[in-house]
XYZ file of C-alpha atoms in Angstrom:
728
model
C 10.914 159.579 -152.667
C 9.727 156.247 -154.348
C 9.262 157.121 -158.319
C 6.004 158.111 -159.499
C 3.568 157.063 -161.833
C 3.329 158.784 -165.088
C 1.575 161.811 -164.902
C -2.455 161.812 -165.468
C -4.238 164.307 -167.551
C -7.238 166.190 -165.996
C -9.689 168.413 -167.804
C -12.081 170.654 -166.021
C -13.331 174.189 -165.745
C -12.042 176.289 -162.748
C -14.714 177.150 -160.434
C -13.203 179.432 -157.727
C -9.762 179.383 -156.213
C -9.895 178.706 -152.599
C -6.197 179.816 -151.578
C -3.267 181.311 -153.546
C 0.254 181.902 -152.251
C 1.454 184.817 -154.412
C 4.953 184.398 -153.707
C 5.229 180.609 -154.395
C 2.380 180.317 -156.770
C 0.943 177.354 -154.617
C -2.845 177.278 -155.379
C -5.682 175.370 -153.901
C -8.933 175.342 -156.204
C -12.279 173.671 -157.025
C -12.762 172.510 -160.559
C -15.810 171.179 -162.541
C -14.768 167.951 -163.844
C -18.007 167.476 -166.316
C -21.769 168.360 -166.591
C -23.570 167.383 -162.884
C -20.617 166.133 -161.239
C -19.273 167.368 -157.809
C -16.415 169.779 -157.638
C -13.155 168.182 -157.498
C -10.224 169.747 -155.343
C -6.778 170.639 -157.433
C -3.712 171.749 -155.623
C -0.224 173.323 -157.013
C 1.461 175.260 -159.811
C -1.950 177.181 -160.999
C -0.406 180.622 -161.056
C -2.214 182.697 -163.553
C -5.443 180.699 -164.049
C -8.422 182.587 -163.608
C -12.094 181.334 -162.792
C -14.180 180.156 -165.838
C -11.361 178.944 -168.036
C -11.026 175.345 -169.023
C -7.698 173.792 -167.968
C -5.852 170.605 -169.148
C -3.730 169.956 -165.928
C -1.077 167.276 -165.978
C -0.270 165.666 -162.553
C -1.128 162.827 -159.827
C -4.172 162.166 -157.827
C -3.044 161.887 -154.102
C -5.085 161.383 -150.789
C -4.953 164.206 -148.088
C -5.237 163.158 -144.401
C -7.936 165.873 -143.718
C -9.135 167.081 -147.290
C -9.382 163.570 -148.664
C -8.830 163.078 -152.648
C -7.458 165.836 -154.664
C -5.537 166.228 -157.955
C -1.915 167.657 -157.538
C -0.785 169.675 -160.590
C 2.394 169.599 -162.465
C 1.605 172.005 -165.106
C -1.412 173.174 -167.162
C -2.612 174.731 -170.235
C -5.848 176.319 -170.960
C -7.999 175.038 -173.587
C -11.306 176.572 -174.965
C -14.564 175.351 -173.586
C -16.652 173.224 -176.435
C -20.137 173.456 -174.350
C -22.310 176.145 -174.223
C -22.413 176.152 -170.516
C -18.654 176.234 -170.525
C -18.845 179.133 -173.142
C -20.762 180.789 -170.968
C -19.131 180.609 -167.698
C -15.665 181.221 -169.852
C -17.002 184.729 -171.057
C -18.889 185.641 -168.077
C -15.729 185.208 -165.823
C -14.783 188.567 -166.924
C -11.746 187.666 -169.010
C -12.656 189.154 -172.232
C -12.800 192.939 -171.426
C -16.255 194.061 -172.484
C -18.047 190.761 -171.773
C -19.511 190.421 -168.550
C -21.986 187.689 -167.322
C -25.075 189.601 -168.705
C -23.622 190.054 -172.399
C -22.198 186.473 -171.942
C -25.515 184.999 -171.714
C -26.880 187.220 -174.546
C -24.077 186.244 -177.084
C -23.926 182.221 -176.126
C -27.888 182.352 -176.381
C -27.489 183.799 -179.994
C -24.499 181.682 -181.294
C -24.267 178.616 -179.311
C -21.258 176.457 -179.340
C -20.281 178.489 -182.624
C -19.857 181.728 -180.187
C -16.088 181.462 -179.909
C -15.380 180.670 -183.571
C -17.621 183.651 -184.587
C -15.586 185.912 -181.760
C -12.332 184.509 -183.420
C -13.060 184.544 -187.309
C -16.256 186.967 -187.880
C -16.251 189.158 -184.895
C -18.222 191.762 -186.870
C -21.396 189.359 -186.436
C -21.377 190.336 -182.518
C -23.498 193.380 -183.684
C -26.401 190.700 -184.072
C -26.895 190.345 -180.485
C -29.095 192.711 -179.002
C -27.403 195.524 -177.032
C -23.932 194.920 -178.836
C -23.558 198.156 -181.029
C -20.230 198.638 -183.369
C -18.288 200.264 -180.212
C -18.520 197.456 -177.671
C -18.014 194.941 -180.463
C -14.550 196.625 -181.595
C -13.537 196.728 -177.836
C -14.480 192.733 -177.656
C -12.324 192.110 -180.563
C -9.223 194.257 -179.438
C -9.510 192.395 -176.026
C -9.666 188.847 -177.619
C -6.464 189.384 -179.897
C -4.841 190.745 -176.697
C -5.978 187.793 -174.650
C -4.727 185.202 -177.404
C -1.687 187.065 -177.722
C -1.078 187.116 -173.964
C -1.750 183.361 -173.950
C 0.813 182.714 -176.115
C 3.208 184.372 -174.047
C 1.966 183.032 -170.737
C 2.531 179.504 -172.506
C 6.092 180.284 -173.304
C 6.724 181.831 -169.557
C 4.755 178.977 -167.550
C 7.579 176.675 -167.531
C 9.620 179.665 -165.152
C 6.213 180.023 -163.101
C 5.754 183.728 -164.097
C 2.017 184.766 -163.399
C -0.470 186.124 -165.588
C -0.456 189.405 -164.222
C 3.624 189.507 -165.374
C 2.929 188.084 -168.548
C 0.317 190.842 -169.171
C 2.861 193.544 -168.363
C 5.386 192.041 -170.517
C 3.086 192.113 -173.419
C 2.119 195.578 -172.889
C 5.601 196.754 -172.764
C 6.927 194.870 -175.541
C 3.680 193.474 -177.631
C 4.786 191.162 -180.549
C 8.554 191.706 -179.437
C 7.693 189.984 -176.028
C 8.847 186.477 -176.837
C 12.012 187.717 -178.291
C 12.999 190.174 -175.881
C 12.292 187.241 -173.112
C 14.465 184.902 -175.276
C 17.190 187.050 -175.809
C 17.234 189.839 -173.428
C 15.590 188.615 -170.396
C 17.611 191.201 -167.876
C 15.961 193.939 -169.714
C 12.911 192.811 -167.850
C 14.111 193.448 -164.508
C 14.995 197.049 -165.739
C 12.041 198.123 -167.631
C 9.220 195.925 -166.423
C 7.386 196.902 -162.927
C 7.055 193.629 -160.932
C 9.735 191.758 -162.576
C 12.853 191.809 -160.234
C 16.232 190.364 -160.949
C 15.364 186.811 -159.490
C 12.500 186.488 -162.108
C 14.492 188.002 -164.871
C 17.635 185.232 -163.890
C 15.079 182.380 -163.754
C 13.948 183.004 -167.096
C 17.438 183.763 -168.245
C 18.718 180.381 -167.030
C 15.646 178.427 -168.920
C 16.311 180.220 -172.106
C 20.142 179.000 -171.845
C 22.251 182.255 -170.612
C 25.198 180.827 -168.882
C 25.568 181.446 -165.005
C 28.817 183.204 -165.375
C 28.082 185.181 -168.583
C 29.275 188.854 -168.206
C 25.476 190.018 -169.354
C 24.149 188.114 -166.310
C 26.782 189.448 -163.841
C 26.228 193.011 -164.697
C 22.517 192.687 -164.454
C 23.185 191.232 -160.763
C 25.345 194.268 -159.925
C 22.760 196.986 -160.935
C 20.108 194.812 -159.096
C 22.282 195.001 -155.883
C 22.211 198.716 -156.467
C 18.679 198.900 -157.075
C 17.993 196.758 -153.972
C 20.116 199.178 -152.003
C 18.039 202.091 -153.333
C 15.184 200.395 -151.926
C 16.445 200.094 -148.588
C 17.100 204.009 -148.624
C 20.665 204.235 -149.736
C 21.723 206.383 -152.457
C 24.881 204.709 -153.222
C 26.982 201.597 -152.381
C 30.470 201.628 -151.077
C 32.527 199.062 -153.649
C 33.552 197.104 -150.441
C 29.884 196.438 -150.035
C 28.393 196.354 -153.474
C 31.064 193.475 -154.611
C 30.393 191.018 -151.925
C 26.589 191.763 -152.159
C 26.552 191.071 -155.896
C 28.829 187.985 -155.218
C 26.110 186.523 -152.630
C 23.401 187.114 -154.990
C 25.128 185.693 -158.190
C 27.119 182.916 -156.798
C 29.956 183.533 -159.035
C 33.926 184.264 -158.028
C 34.578 187.790 -156.620
C 37.075 188.885 -159.131
C 34.518 188.414 -162.122
C 32.310 190.793 -160.174
C 34.992 193.319 -159.755
C 35.916 193.026 -163.725
C 31.968 193.471 -164.435
C 31.667 196.321 -162.247
C 34.829 198.229 -164.187
C 33.080 197.490 -167.473
C 29.537 198.427 -166.126
C 30.930 202.034 -164.807
C 32.174 202.910 -168.350
C 28.747 202.104 -169.841
C 25.537 204.352 -169.127
C 23.551 203.610 -166.063
C 26.359 203.267 -163.357
C 28.570 206.085 -161.615
C 31.533 205.621 -159.453
C 33.020 208.568 -157.563
C 35.111 209.011 -154.493
C 32.921 210.981 -152.135
C 32.295 211.229 -148.412
C 35.159 209.031 -147.567
C 33.791 206.116 -149.709
C 34.611 204.763 -152.959
C 30.810 204.950 -154.052
C 28.741 203.317 -156.981
C 25.495 204.872 -157.787
C 22.953 204.154 -160.197
C 23.002 207.167 -162.499
C 19.584 208.530 -161.434
C 20.141 209.049 -158.246
C 24.117 210.515 -158.688
C 22.459 212.937 -161.018
C 19.812 213.962 -158.367
C 22.102 214.234 -155.496
C 24.611 216.408 -157.275
C 21.795 218.505 -158.814
C 20.188 218.621 -155.588
C 23.141 220.058 -153.487
C 24.217 222.558 -156.202
C 20.557 224.132 -156.279
C 20.440 224.532 -152.691
C 23.741 226.215 -152.715
C 22.865 228.391 -155.390
C 19.494 229.168 -153.310
C 21.781 230.045 -150.292
C 23.944 232.222 -151.845
C 22.007 234.045 -154.442
C 22.088 237.916 -153.917
C 18.384 238.307 -155.537
C 15.642 238.259 -152.689
C 12.020 238.165 -153.304
C 10.960 239.136 -149.970
C 13.460 242.269 -149.300
C 11.201 244.046 -147.050
C 12.005 241.228 -143.937
C 15.514 242.258 -144.366
C 14.945 245.726 -142.609
C 11.810 245.030 -140.749
C 11.080 245.772 -137.185
C 10.860 242.859 -135.773
C 9.293 243.865 -132.372
C 6.696 245.844 -134.046
C 6.012 242.869 -136.411
C 5.707 240.155 -133.827
C 3.554 242.292 -131.858
C 1.184 242.770 -134.894
C 1.087 238.758 -135.188
C 0.338 238.234 -131.451
C -2.855 240.633 -131.700
C -3.812 238.912 -135.049
C -3.491 235.342 -133.640
C -4.236 235.722 -129.949
C -0.769 233.737 -128.935
C 2.620 235.058 -128.274
C 5.473 233.163 -129.617
C 8.307 231.337 -127.565
C 11.483 232.567 -128.219
C 12.405 229.274 -130.332
C 9.717 230.014 -132.448
C 10.634 233.799 -132.723
C 13.724 232.567 -134.027
C 12.105 230.101 -136.457
C 9.850 233.058 -137.941
C 12.693 235.384 -138.360
C 14.951 232.775 -139.983
C 12.249 231.624 -142.476
C 11.636 235.077 -143.529
C 15.134 236.169 -144.184
C 17.475 233.355 -144.895
C 16.801 231.810 -148.555
C 16.670 228.353 -147.346
C 16.000 227.118 -143.740
C 15.170 224.028 -141.752
C 12.595 223.843 -138.919
C 12.274 220.676 -136.887
C 11.066 219.436 -133.563
C 8.960 216.943 -131.970
C 4.957 216.697 -131.349
C 3.761 219.605 -129.049
C 6.443 221.721 -129.609
C 4.628 224.184 -132.100
C 5.956 223.590 -135.369
C 2.724 224.073 -136.965
C 1.689 227.356 -135.278
C 5.249 228.752 -136.207
C 4.603 227.835 -139.791
C 1.166 229.586 -139.237
C 2.877 232.666 -137.892
C 5.505 232.649 -140.868
C 2.659 232.529 -143.421
C 0.497 235.316 -141.816
C 3.920 237.466 -141.711
C 4.492 236.952 -145.459
C 0.713 237.193 -146.406
C 0.830 240.298 -144.774
C 3.368 241.577 -147.289
C 1.656 240.064 -150.184
C 4.200 237.615 -150.896
C 3.517 234.827 -153.071
C 3.248 231.782 -151.065
C 3.122 227.850 -151.688
C 2.678 225.305 -149.290
C 3.337 221.518 -150.108
C 3.579 218.514 -148.556
C 4.225 214.753 -149.790
C 0.587 213.359 -148.965
C -2.645 214.178 -150.061
C -3.479 213.946 -146.360
C -0.396 216.209 -144.969
C -1.349 218.819 -147.701
C -4.820 218.802 -146.231
C -3.742 219.480 -142.919
C -1.609 222.241 -143.797
C -4.331 224.190 -145.756
C -6.610 223.731 -142.513
C -3.871 225.017 -140.191
C -2.807 228.114 -142.456
C -5.864 228.904 -143.788
C -3.865 229.138 -147.547
C -4.187 226.502 -150.219
C -1.840 223.592 -150.049
C -1.020 220.870 -152.733
C 0.893 217.746 -152.825
C 4.498 218.029 -154.588
C 3.316 216.017 -157.333
C 0.495 218.436 -158.180
C 2.308 221.569 -157.664
C 4.809 220.251 -160.069
C 2.480 218.972 -162.732
C 4.220 215.924 -163.316
C 3.394 214.430 -166.387
C 3.215 210.823 -168.186
C 6.981 209.269 -167.394
C 7.550 211.663 -164.351
C 8.808 214.662 -166.047
C 7.988 217.861 -164.172
C 5.818 220.863 -165.923
C 7.739 223.058 -163.319
C 11.756 223.076 -163.234
C 14.682 224.996 -163.678
C 13.772 226.380 -166.967
C 10.283 226.794 -165.939
C 10.376 227.955 -161.997
C 7.233 228.303 -159.968
C 6.156 231.955 -159.498
C 6.872 231.845 -155.561
C 8.225 234.215 -153.065
C 7.971 231.680 -149.919
C 7.817 227.921 -150.321
C 7.039 225.832 -147.307
C 7.453 222.142 -147.568
C 6.012 220.104 -144.530
C 6.465 216.615 -143.555
C 9.971 217.201 -145.121
C 11.229 213.662 -143.500
C 9.056 211.854 -146.071
C 10.951 213.704 -149.206
C 13.452 211.434 -150.835
C 16.316 212.243 -153.214
C 14.502 212.005 -156.324
C 11.373 213.906 -155.299
C 13.347 216.614 -153.527
C 15.464 217.594 -156.547
C 12.473 217.777 -158.812
C 10.890 220.373 -156.366
C 13.836 222.146 -155.429
C 14.833 222.657 -159.413
C 11.652 224.466 -159.538
C 12.114 226.959 -156.831
C 13.293 230.528 -158.699
C 16.421 232.431 -157.300
C 15.802 234.682 -154.494
C 12.734 232.656 -153.127
C 12.644 231.642 -149.724
C 12.743 227.937 -148.812
C 11.696 226.578 -145.560
C 11.729 222.755 -144.969
C 9.258 221.619 -142.077
C 9.664 218.038 -140.193
C 10.549 215.539 -137.687
C 13.763 214.391 -138.084
C 13.370 211.939 -135.347
C 10.665 209.948 -137.584
C 11.629 207.416 -139.819
C 13.382 208.610 -143.160
C 11.444 208.505 -146.547
C 10.507 205.287 -148.066
C 12.361 206.265 -151.262
C 16.300 206.776 -151.179
C 17.956 209.196 -149.253
C 17.358 211.171 -145.885
C 17.137 214.654 -147.552
C 15.898 216.302 -143.917
C 18.672 214.518 -141.779
C 21.345 215.562 -144.632
C 20.217 219.169 -144.405
C 20.440 219.167 -140.439
C 24.024 217.756 -140.922
C 25.073 220.240 -143.184
C 26.402 223.315 -141.200
C 25.804 225.615 -144.667
C 22.006 225.085 -143.889
C 20.321 227.557 -141.198
C 17.957 225.774 -138.806
C 15.830 225.982 -135.790
C 15.022 222.865 -133.519
C 11.778 223.405 -131.170
C 12.211 221.791 -127.981
C 9.977 223.237 -125.620
C 6.701 221.184 -125.178
C 3.612 223.279 -124.634
C 1.460 222.875 -121.631
C -1.647 222.058 -123.567
C 0.056 219.382 -125.470
C 2.062 217.987 -122.167
C -1.376 216.969 -120.841
C -1.813 214.343 -124.077
C -0.728 211.085 -123.322
C 0.046 210.623 -127.101
C 2.431 213.473 -127.050
C 4.217 212.673 -123.697
C 4.767 209.124 -124.376
C 6.082 210.045 -127.883
C 8.781 212.356 -126.234
C 9.283 209.449 -123.820
C 9.907 207.007 -126.403
C 12.463 208.953 -128.433
C 14.350 209.512 -125.164
C 14.497 205.712 -124.749
C 11.896 205.653 -121.698
C 8.979 203.160 -121.778
C 5.432 204.885 -122.544
C 3.134 205.609 -119.401
C -0.209 204.044 -119.477
C -1.357 204.735 -115.690
C -4.290 207.393 -115.419
C -4.190 207.987 -119.321
C -7.364 208.384 -121.443
C -5.784 208.575 -124.808
C -2.852 205.944 -124.203
C -3.463 202.172 -123.719
C -1.837 198.798 -123.924
C -3.680 195.525 -124.476
C -0.983 192.951 -123.249
C -1.007 189.588 -125.311
C 2.231 187.351 -125.723
C 0.946 185.037 -128.315
C 1.392 186.405 -131.868
C -1.956 185.309 -133.353
C -3.922 185.828 -130.436
C -2.453 189.513 -130.837
C -3.567 189.653 -134.215
C -7.109 188.581 -133.403
C -7.152 191.150 -130.492
C -6.300 193.883 -132.944
C -9.252 193.511 -135.005
C -11.556 193.413 -131.966
C -9.965 196.654 -130.773
C -10.498 198.199 -133.932
C -13.717 196.755 -134.996
C -15.556 196.636 -131.782
C -13.979 198.304 -128.581
C -12.838 201.749 -130.106
C -16.056 202.190 -131.711
C -17.998 201.395 -128.544
C -16.057 203.511 -126.234
C -14.876 206.361 -128.339
C -17.505 206.269 -130.997
C -15.144 206.761 -133.904
C -15.645 204.780 -137.206
C -13.530 201.652 -137.462
C -12.879 202.137 -141.136
C -12.670 205.673 -141.451
C -11.065 207.032 -138.264
C -8.817 204.037 -137.065
C -5.651 203.005 -138.816
C -3.728 199.815 -137.778
C 0.001 200.405 -138.058
C 2.216 197.247 -138.083
C 6.082 197.167 -137.810
C 6.256 194.594 -140.757
C 4.205 193.329 -143.798
C 4.703 189.523 -143.222
C 3.619 187.455 -140.267
C 0.696 186.259 -138.363
C 0.478 189.898 -136.874
C 1.890 191.828 -139.897
C -0.069 194.265 -142.155
C -0.793 191.327 -144.807
C -2.775 189.062 -142.307
C -4.601 191.846 -140.354
C -5.733 193.204 -143.385
C -7.422 190.059 -144.536
C -9.079 189.787 -140.699
C -10.174 193.693 -141.024
C -11.592 193.206 -144.394
C -13.755 190.046 -143.110
C -15.179 192.268 -140.398
C -15.458 195.709 -142.100
C -16.140 195.017 -145.725
C -17.367 191.220 -145.745
C -18.451 189.574 -149.308
C -22.182 190.120 -149.631
C -24.341 188.036 -152.256
C -24.840 189.694 -155.383
C -22.333 192.404 -154.835
C -19.543 192.421 -157.467
C -15.957 191.666 -156.161
C -12.554 190.898 -157.848
C -10.214 188.245 -156.661
C -6.604 189.006 -157.542
C -4.307 185.989 -156.517
C -4.711 185.513 -152.634
C -6.790 188.918 -152.328
C -10.210 190.013 -152.988
C -11.009 193.660 -153.861
C -14.663 194.678 -152.872
C -16.707 197.977 -152.912
C -16.063 199.978 -149.678
C -12.452 198.716 -149.048
C -9.599 200.749 -148.340
C -6.616 200.551 -150.428
C -3.303 202.042 -151.022
C -1.120 202.378 -154.116
C 2.128 200.586 -153.810
C 4.095 202.105 -156.693
C 4.519 205.384 -158.530
C 2.468 205.616 -161.577
C 2.977 208.687 -163.908
C 0.475 207.747 -166.250
C -2.900 207.651 -164.069
C -4.926 210.623 -162.702
C -4.262 214.183 -163.375
C -0.757 214.309 -162.162
C 0.240 210.625 -161.326
C -0.723 208.465 -158.396
C 1.905 207.729 -156.087
C 3.359 204.913 -153.591
C 1.528 205.534 -150.295
C -1.754 207.103 -151.944
C -4.548 206.110 -150.093
C -8.294 205.533 -151.420
C -11.417 203.722 -151.295
C -13.030 201.193 -153.737
C -15.910 202.918 -155.026
C -16.955 200.675 -158.119
C -16.281 197.184 -159.477
C -17.158 196.691 -163.164
C -17.044 193.250 -164.398
C -17.900 194.035 -167.976
C -15.465 196.630 -168.395
C -12.804 194.948 -166.076
C -12.370 197.835 -164.135
C -12.247 199.050 -160.472
C -12.620 202.617 -159.578
C -11.059 204.002 -156.389
C -11.674 207.699 -154.818
C -8.283 208.607 -153.431
C -7.793 210.895 -150.347
C -7.104 213.917 -152.634
C -10.699 213.425 -153.881
C -9.684 212.250 -157.322
C -11.292 208.944 -159.216
C -8.952 206.730 -160.563
C -9.780 203.660 -162.661
C -7.657 200.510 -162.433
C -7.895 197.599 -165.034
C -8.205 194.442 -163.729
C -4.644 193.523 -164.807
C -3.323 196.536 -162.725
C -4.520 195.711 -159.523
C -1.248 194.453 -158.351
C -0.523 198.072 -158.015
C -3.064 198.119 -155.332
C -2.954 196.609 -151.827
C -5.660 196.858 -148.747
C -4.876 199.481 -146.451
C -6.973 198.621 -143.176
C -3.617 197.943 -141.914
C -0.535 199.475 -143.051
C 3.197 199.069 -142.334
C 4.716 202.310 -140.371
C 6.506 203.107 -142.965
C 3.731 203.614 -145.168
C 1.876 205.893 -142.745
C 4.682 208.684 -142.940
C 2.945 212.137 -143.629
C -0.525 210.812 -142.548
C -2.439 211.384 -139.312
C -5.330 209.542 -138.299
C -7.564 210.287 -135.078
C -6.891 206.719 -133.595
C -3.788 204.348 -133.912
C -3.559 200.729 -133.231
C -0.065 199.464 -133.270
C 0.590 195.718 -132.844
C 3.762 194.632 -131.419
C 4.910 191.367 -131.135
C 8.383 189.215 -131.126
C 7.557 187.718 -134.622
C 8.588 191.541 -135.773
C 11.558 191.123 -133.769
C 13.994 192.467 -136.584
C 11.883 195.704 -137.152
C 11.144 196.595 -133.380
C 13.114 199.983 -133.372
C 12.581 203.266 -131.321
C 12.135 205.614 -134.778
C 9.549 203.008 -135.992
C 7.601 203.227 -132.664
C 7.889 206.919 -132.470
C 6.634 207.470 -136.124
C 3.534 205.197 -135.366
C 2.633 206.974 -131.924
C 2.997 210.641 -133.692
C 0.613 209.488 -136.402
C -2.266 209.677 -134.033
C -4.104 213.189 -133.231
C -6.422 211.620 -130.225
C -5.933 208.032 -129.243
C -3.167 205.247 -129.205
C -3.519 201.646 -128.330
C -0.635 199.115 -128.536
C -1.588 195.832 -128.513
C 0.651 192.364 -127.923
C 3.990 191.774 -126.137
C 5.492 193.811 -123.017
C 8.914 192.193 -124.283
C 8.296 193.672 -127.899
C 7.504 197.052 -126.704
C 10.503 196.722 -124.610
C 13.043 196.109 -127.406
C 11.316 198.696 -129.555
C 12.074 201.405 -127.015
C 15.657 200.237 -126.204
C 16.714 199.501 -129.968
C 18.168 202.472 -131.699
C 17.265 202.690 -135.548
C 20.018 200.457 -137.695
C 22.301 203.297 -138.553
C 22.727 205.965 -141.288
C 21.973 205.360 -145.033
C 24.794 205.829 -147.531
C 24.242 209.345 -148.832
C 26.508 212.462 -149.770
C 24.010 215.400 -149.594
C 25.539 216.516 -146.591
C 29.093 216.067 -147.679
C 28.291 217.934 -151.196
C 26.554 220.869 -149.146
C 29.570 221.085 -147.040
C 32.337 224.123 -147.588
């Protein structure tokens, strides 16, 4: 590359963001250079800049073959605008909480070019503006001070490309200590601030001069490797996997990593234990949870107390005859066995595929327990699954989080010291239960109560670490029944038939089926467009289903031209397009609008009545630019407010990854299968997607990709030791 001239300086107001890559920070934007001048295009490192801000950008003028003259930004700083027009635009952009376009107009009309000086130096004067009372004035003052402090943190973090939203979180976590923590203890950020991983913290650490081979860095890298492993579902890593993983991440000698691991194990946060034929290294919370869950289950199994003693001597022929009369349906032998087991064993597991009568078996167990006036609690990991369980049994059902009444920080109101008042606890969709949540729930079960775990073990395991249901089935000490008989009514369904075929490694059938279709398409981008057409036009026209409420796209992965991310953009443009005069909020490369289907992507124990959890789905019902808030009505019918700087906790949900769909059921499911998702194409992934559908499945894409998904058995077991701890 020939040497470049010295960088130029361009001062302009950011009018709109045309494109933002949230991973790299690369941005294309339009800016206004001066009053009356045409908009200019700027490209490059603008991560964190917001429309309405006045920017001082350093960079070079270049010429693009297709887009013409543009300014390539190397770095930028924000400057406060000096003209009334600039101030009006700046304040009206929603940057300062409490000031939207209407109040911006009034404030600038009243104070003119002195507006920002008044807000900075004599904010009490804001009450002079019509409609601005003391309450809103105080809110604006606090927001202005916070914005100023955040800007200082932003300026410091800009050199390592940290976005505004991350700077806001750092500031909210550490306040006036932000810059000191970032300079002196940058690796704390990875552990304590959501959204900052090891790589970001490491880039910051290098920028502030922490050596590449410092023990602090190596220990942080080891903890990051363990944390990444839990994100992949493992409860621990064997030492012979952990050390090479960390060495690769850190690019330091292996002996240094091994030495630092020894130091780290001695400190708080990491446990090393020989278990299940492995030299295992755990993050402490996962070790505690696994040991606690195993001990609690063994205690429940072996306790002499029994809160439903009458079922030990019941006349089963008489009881099952009464049940037959009540429901009008006789139980199959496997189902009878499951009913007896659930009502006599303290811990039991019921598993089986679609159409095998799990739901009717659960209803029968609940009917008999209710007839003996047992205290019954029904729970499921998601709001949708809980709603379905309640409809099925006629009994109230709750999510695990609501049942336990989780408090801010994640502690449960009900636990070992304050157990639930329950005789029979039924946990549906138990394949979704991760280790941490399962431990919280089982700890709250009183001795003598009966615990029934119900789920399909052939589905994908939980999003979080562990595979609790599979481990319980692998532990001989835990009684279980597996339902295998597909009932005739279910066998008439193409959805049920093909779910079982796929689970057995056979290709699905399409000929003559009214509820299972394939739209073949080999090109990935064409498959994405066809998927959107099937959802928005073809299914509503043929089946009368609502494209937004009743049809769900389930993609094997998030990235790629036919991944959930790209499909969300296509589907949003069709189903919830932007409309003149309707508020919307842009966050990086995404736009949120009223009516959007969204999902929560992290556990947040501080929101709502009992927290909002990873996978919760809802609809955007309001966007308030003045208060900088967006409101979502969740599928549990709870209204949750999000500040604009919290919107990276939300993602669009017109298309979800199959992993995120666990525990949910939809009238119709559309699954794009393309060769671009080759690494993710596995049998249990496709099986899980198919079993989410109640009425209709449409596969769109490559026959080759479909064959690969059916042929490929899942990628091996997770590193867990629960089954081992439950063994005699």
